[in-house]
PDB file of C-alpha atoms in Angstrom:
ATOM      1  CA  MET Y  27      41.738 166.077 189.352  1.00 44.00           C
ATOM      2  CA  ASN Y  28      40.127 168.910 188.016  1.00 49.00           C
ATOM      3  CA  ALA Y  29      37.023 169.506 186.459  1.00 54.00           C
ATOM      4  CA  VAL Y  30      38.981 168.210 182.522  1.00 60.00           C
ATOM      5  CA  GLY Y  31      41.216 165.801 184.007  1.00 76.00           C
ATOM      6  CA  ILE Y  32      42.019 162.047 185.228  1.00 85.00           C
ATOM      7  CA  SER Y  33      43.518 160.761 187.777  1.00 90.00           C
ATOM      8  CA  PRO Y  34      46.765 159.381 188.212  1.00 94.00           C
ATOM      9  CA  GLU Y  35      45.469 155.883 188.174  1.00 94.00           C
ATOM     10  CA  GLU Y  36      43.056 156.436 184.918  1.00 90.00           C
ATOM     11  CA  PHE Y  37      46.574 157.735 183.823  1.00 93.00           C
ATOM     12  CA  VAL Y  38      48.009 154.519 184.871  1.00 95.00           C
ATOM     13  CA  ALA Y  39      45.498 152.413 183.409  1.00 94.00           C
ATOM     14  CA  ALA Y  40      44.978 153.741 180.180  1.00 93.00           C
ATOM     15  CA  ALA Y  41      48.793 153.352 179.391  1.00 96.00           C
ATOM     16  CA  ARG Y  42      48.563 149.919 179.910  1.00 96.00           C
ATOM     17  CA  HIS Y  43      45.723 149.669 178.009  1.00 94.00           C
ATOM     18  CA  PHE Y  44      48.055 151.975 175.340  1.00 95.00           C
ATOM     19  CA  ILE Y  45      51.045 149.262 176.035  1.00 97.00           C
ATOM     20  CA  LYS Y  46      48.432 146.593 174.500  1.00 96.00           C
ATOM     21  CA  LEU Y  47      47.663 148.201 171.314  1.00 95.00           C
ATOM     22  CA  SER Y  48      50.774 149.038 171.349  1.00 96.00           C
ATOM     23  CA  ASP Y  49      52.574 145.777 171.685  1.00 97.00           C
ATOM     24  CA  LYS Y  50      49.689 144.818 169.500  1.00 95.00           C
ATOM     25  CA  PHE Y  51      50.437 146.043 166.282  1.00 95.00           C
ATOM     26  CA  PHE Y  52      54.462 146.679 166.398  1.00 95.00           C
ATOM     27  CA  ASP Y  53      54.166 149.937 167.139  1.00 94.00           C
ATOM     28  CA  SER Y  54      57.708 149.795 169.976  1.00 95.00           C
ATOM     29  CA  TRP Y  55      55.858 152.472 173.094  1.00 97.00           C
ATOM     30  CA  THR Y  56      57.150 150.734 176.775  1.00 98.00           C
ATOM     31  CA  LEU Y  57      56.116 151.553 179.636  1.00 98.00           C
ATOM     32  CA  HIS Y  58      58.105 152.579 182.411  1.00 97.00           C
ATOM     33  CA  GLN Y  59      56.312 151.882 185.976  1.00 92.00           C
ATOM     34  CA  ASN Y  60      57.528 152.326 189.351  1.00 80.00           C
ATOM     35  CA  ASP Y  61      55.255 150.967 191.462  1.00 75.00           C
ATOM     36  CA  ASN Y  62      56.519 152.494 194.723  1.00 82.00           C
ATOM     37  CA  GLU Y  63      55.226 155.621 193.099  1.00 89.00           C
ATOM     38  CA  ILE Y  64      52.396 156.411 190.474  1.00 90.00           C
ATOM     39  CA  LEU Y  65      53.640 159.600 189.713  1.00 90.00           C
ATOM     40  CA  ASN Y  66      56.201 158.394 188.209  1.00 93.00           C
ATOM     41  CA  THR Y  67      54.654 156.227 185.533  1.00 96.00           C
ATOM     42  CA  TYR Y  68      55.718 157.135 182.037  1.00 97.00           C
ATOM     43  CA  ILE Y  69      54.711 155.640 178.296  1.00 98.00           C
ATOM     44  CA  LYS Y  70      58.219 156.196 175.804  1.00 98.00           C
ATOM     45  CA  LYS Y  71      59.386 155.357 172.183  1.00 97.00           C
ATOM     46  CA  GLU Y  72      62.316 155.652 170.514  1.00 96.00           C
ATOM     47  CA  GLU Y  73      61.970 155.846 166.758  1.00 93.00           C
ATOM     48  CA  PHE Y  74      64.351 157.377 163.553  1.00 93.00           C
ATOM     49  CA  VAL Y  75      62.011 159.960 161.508  1.00 89.00           C
ATOM     50  CA  SER Y  76      63.038 161.973 158.474  1.00 89.00           C
ATOM     51  CA  HIS Y  77      62.521 164.898 156.664  1.00 87.00           C
ATOM     52  CA  ARG Y  78      62.701 166.565 153.524  1.00 87.00           C
ATOM     53  CA  ASP Y  79      63.357 170.937 153.648  1.00 85.00           C
ATOM     54  CA  GLU Y  80      62.158 173.268 150.534  1.00 86.00           C
ATOM     55  CA  ASN Y  81      65.378 172.050 148.348  1.00 92.00           C
ATOM     56  CA  ASP Y  82      64.325 168.145 148.532  1.00 92.00           C
ATOM     57  CA  LYS Y  83      67.221 167.167 150.796  1.00 93.00           C
ATOM     58  CA  ILE Y  84      66.356 164.314 153.466  1.00 93.00           C
ATOM     59  CA  PHE Y  85      67.515 164.605 157.080  1.00 92.00           C
ATOM     60  CA  LEU Y  86      67.355 161.607 159.664  1.00 93.00           C
ATOM     61  CA  TYR Y  87      66.739 162.301 162.930  1.00 94.00           C
ATOM     62  CA  ARG Y  88      66.615 160.212 166.397  1.00 95.00           C
ATOM     63  CA  ALA Y  89      63.303 160.793 168.179  1.00 93.00           C
ATOM     64  CA  GLU Y  90      62.388 159.821 172.050  1.00 95.00           C
ATOM     65  CA  TYR Y  91      58.646 161.099 172.923  1.00 95.00           C
ATOM     66  CA  VAL Y  92      57.731 159.954 175.994  1.00 96.00           C
ATOM     67  CA  ILE Y  93      53.972 160.867 177.886  1.00 96.00           C
ATOM     68  CA  PHE Y  94      53.774 161.397 181.716  1.00 96.00           C
ATOM     69  CA  PHE Y  95      51.309 162.432 183.936  1.00 95.00           C
ATOM     70  CA  ASN Y  96      51.045 166.164 184.743  1.00 92.00           C
ATOM     71  CA  LEU Y  97      49.282 166.065 188.371  1.00 91.00           C
ATOM     72  CA  SER Y  98      49.055 169.946 188.319  1.00 89.00           C
ATOM     73  CA  TYR Y  99      46.464 169.998 185.460  1.00 88.00           C
ATOM     74  CA  GLY Y 100      45.491 166.239 185.064  1.00 89.00           C
ATOM     75  CA  VAL Y 101      46.259 165.402 181.996  1.00 89.00           C
ATOM     76  CA  PRO Y 102      48.668 163.151 179.861  1.00 91.00           C
ATOM     77  CA  SER Y 103      51.786 165.404 178.772  1.00 92.00           C
ATOM     78  CA  PHE Y 104      54.121 165.328 175.601  1.00 91.00           C
ATOM     79  CA  SER Y 105      57.816 165.604 175.774  1.00 94.00           C
ATOM     80  CA  PHE Y 106      60.598 165.230 173.355  1.00 94.00           C
ATOM     81  CA  ASN Y 107      63.628 164.576 172.619  1.00 95.00           C
ATOM     82  CA  VAL Y 108      64.726 165.215 168.971  1.00 94.00           C
ATOM     83  CA  TRP Y 109      68.454 164.894 168.234  1.00 96.00           C
ATOM     84  CA  ASP Y 110      70.509 165.480 164.639  1.00 95.00           C
ATOM     85  CA  CYS Y 111      73.065 162.011 162.699  1.00 93.00           C
ATOM     86  CA  SER Y 112      75.765 163.669 164.635  1.00 96.00           C
ATOM     87  CA  GLY Y 113      73.890 163.253 168.492  1.00 96.00           C
ATOM     88  CA  LYS Y 114      73.164 167.264 169.062  1.00 97.00           C
ATOM     89  CA  LEU Y 115      69.700 168.270 170.430  1.00 96.00           C
ATOM     90  CA  LEU Y 116      68.290 169.486 168.076  1.00 94.00           C
ATOM     91  CA  THR Y 117      67.084 173.778 169.549  1.00 93.00           C
ATOM     92  CA  LEU Y 118      62.943 174.247 169.870  1.00 90.00           C
ATOM     93  CA  GLU Y 119      63.494 176.292 166.485  1.00 89.00           C
ATOM     94  CA  GLU Y 120      64.564 173.432 164.496  1.00 90.00           C
ATOM     95  CA  VAL Y 121      62.574 171.190 166.181  1.00 88.00           C
ATOM     96  CA  ARG Y 122      59.743 173.843 164.921  1.00 84.00           C
ATOM     97  CA  GLN Y 123      61.229 173.923 160.904  1.00 83.00           C
ATOM     98  CA  ILE Y 124      60.735 169.834 160.734  1.00 83.00           C
ATOM     99  CA  SER Y 125      57.062 170.093 162.511  1.00 79.00           C
ATOM    100  CA  LEU Y 126      55.063 168.266 159.847  1.00 65.00           C
ATOM    101  CA  MET Y 127      52.504 171.895 160.361  1.00 70.00           C
ATOM    102  CA  LYS Y 128      53.247 175.292 159.100  1.00 74.00           C
ATOM    103  CA  ILE Y 129      53.370 176.934 162.383  1.00 77.00           C
ATOM    104  CA  SER Y 130      54.564 180.641 163.506  1.00 81.00           C
ATOM    105  CA  LYS Y 131      57.002 180.935 166.038  1.00 83.00           C
ATOM    106  CA  GLU Y 132      54.811 182.533 168.114  1.00 86.00           C
ATOM    107  CA  ASP Y 133      52.174 179.679 168.199  1.00 84.00           C
ATOM    108  CA  PHE Y 134      54.644 177.749 168.357  1.00 81.00           C
ATOM    109  CA  TYR Y 135      57.015 178.699 171.383  1.00 82.00           C
ATOM    110  CA  SER Y 136      53.227 178.929 173.358  1.00 83.00           C
ATOM    111  CA  VAL Y 137      52.494 175.270 173.194  1.00 84.00           C
ATOM    112  CA  VAL Y 138      56.339 173.611 173.315  1.00 88.00           C
ATOM    113  CA  THR Y 139      58.703 174.759 175.497  1.00 88.00           C
ATOM    114  CA  GLN Y 140      61.745 173.383 176.700  1.00 91.00           C
ATOM    115  CA  GLN Y 141      62.127 172.676 180.406  1.00 92.00           C
ATOM    116  CA  GLU Y 142      63.445 170.482 182.986  1.00 93.00           C
ATOM    117  CA  HIS Y 143      61.081 167.260 182.310  1.00 94.00           C
ATOM    118  CA  PRO Y 144      59.436 166.010 185.601  1.00 92.00           C
ATOM    119  CA  VAL Y 145      60.503 162.484 185.843  1.00 92.00           C
ATOM    120  CA  LEU Y 146      63.434 161.896 184.163  1.00 94.00           C
ATOM    121  CA  TYR Y 147      65.172 165.311 185.479  1.00 93.00           C
ATOM    122  CA  ARG Y 148      66.844 166.107 182.190  1.00 94.00           C
ATOM    123  CA  PRO Y 149      65.801 169.061 179.704  1.00 95.00           C
ATOM    124  CA  TYR Y 150      62.912 168.004 176.786  1.00 96.00           C
ATOM    125  CA  PHE Y 151      60.779 169.819 174.774  1.00 93.00           C
ATOM    126  CA  ILE Y 152      57.520 169.818 176.392  1.00 92.00           C
ATOM    127  CA  ILE Y 153      53.988 170.500 175.334  1.00 88.00           C
ATOM    128  CA  HIS Y 154      51.943 173.191 177.434  1.00 85.00           C
ATOM    129  CA  PRO Y 155      49.488 171.503 179.889  1.00 85.00           C
ATOM    130  CA  CYS Y 156      47.445 173.725 179.732  1.00 80.00           C
ATOM    131  CA  HIS Y 157      46.934 173.481 175.688  1.00 67.00           C
ATOM    132  CA  THR Y 158      45.955 169.453 176.562  1.00 76.00           C
ATOM    133  CA  ALA Y 159      44.245 170.119 179.106  1.00 74.00           C
ATOM    134  CA  SER Y 160      41.642 172.771 176.590  1.00 73.00           C
ATOM    135  CA  LEU Y 161      42.245 170.279 173.499  1.00 75.00           C
ATOM    136  CA  LEU Y 162      40.753 167.019 175.871  1.00 77.00           C
ATOM    137  CA  ALA Y 163      37.878 168.917 177.138  1.00 75.00           C
ATOM    138  CA  ALA Y 164      35.666 168.026 174.332  1.00 75.00           C
ATOM    139  CA  PHE Y 165      36.877 164.310 174.665  1.00 75.00           C
ATOM    140  CA  ARG Y 166      37.106 163.374 178.069  1.00 70.00           C
ATOM    141  CA  HIS Y 167      33.605 161.001 178.215  1.00 72.00           C
ATOM    142  CA  ARG Y 168      33.416 159.599 174.226  1.00 76.00           C
ATOM    143  CA  THR Y 169      36.909 158.299 174.156  1.00 78.00           C
ATOM    144  CA  LYS Y 170      37.934 155.129 174.923  1.00 81.00           C
ATOM    145  CA  ASN Y 171      41.453 155.679 175.988  1.00 85.00           C
ATOM    146  CA  LEU Y 172      42.447 159.172 176.591  1.00 83.00           C
ATOM    147  CA  ILE Y 173      46.166 159.129 175.527  1.00 89.00           C
ATOM    148  CA  ILE Y 174      45.719 157.550 171.680  1.00 89.00           C
ATOM    149  CA  THR Y 175      42.754 161.115 170.859  1.00 85.00           C
ATOM    150  CA  PHE Y 176      45.717 163.251 172.839  1.00 84.00           C
ATOM    151  CA  LEU Y 177      48.373 161.571 170.431  1.00 89.00           C
ATOM    152  CA  GLY Y 178      46.127 162.300 167.687  1.00 84.00           C
ATOM    153  CA  ILE Y 179      45.602 165.850 168.721  1.00 81.00           C
ATOM    154  CA  ILE Y 180      49.295 166.311 168.154  1.00 80.00           C
ATOM    155  CA  THR Y 181      50.737 164.690 165.968  1.00 80.00           C
ATOM    156  CA  PRO Y 182      50.870 167.059 162.980  1.00 73.00           C
ATOM    157  CA  LEU Y 183      52.652 169.311 165.635  1.00 74.00           C
ATOM    158  CA  ILE Y 184      55.444 167.095 165.643  1.00 76.00           C
ATOM    159  CA  GLN Y 185      57.162 164.063 163.695  1.00 71.00           C
ATOM    160  CA  LEU Y 186      55.345 161.055 165.234  1.00 82.00           C
ATOM    161  CA  ASN Y 187      53.117 158.329 163.171  1.00 83.00           C
ATOM    162  CA  LEU Y 188      49.800 157.152 165.348  1.00 85.00           C
ATOM    163  CA  PRO Y 189      48.975 154.243 163.398  1.00 87.00           C
ATOM    164  CA  LEU Y 190      45.220 154.127 161.812  1.00 85.00           C
ATOM    165  CA  GLU Y 191      44.792 150.529 163.792  1.00 90.00           C
ATOM    166  CA  TYR Y 192      44.857 152.697 167.347  1.00 86.00           C
ATOM    167  CA  GLY Y 193      41.397 154.038 165.965  1.00 79.00           C
ATOM    168  CA  LEU Y 194      39.655 151.160 165.746  1.00 71.00           C
TER     169      LEU Y 194
END
């Protein structure tokens, strides 16, 4: 574990607690755990999201969000994929365009990259963990659940609704 990070065991405990809250709030996150390999533990949510463009046209997408433990940085890592209504995976630029935040290409691309998922072994967009580590460092000892804090920080960047009840 590094100075600002957490251990895999702390991640799994936070994930289990988060799933209990998700179940309580009917938020549809699921825990995927391999008892033989703690590093393969992740939580996942699938949902439909909509986006209204500048011409008031509404688009519907299917999104899959996965949070897993990044051993190198000792932090939760957030990965996601988004598909259009025909089933085509969106490009990184298309994901940037539907982001809730207006952000430049350079800034977005420095935070989000596409790479092979270290647990699921297929391409995902992943929020770079070095940014996660620096963001969470300030909250490490002041949060009840690091995953909730983590999601609260990144939700404006992506189309993910985090119910306010998680903060209570």
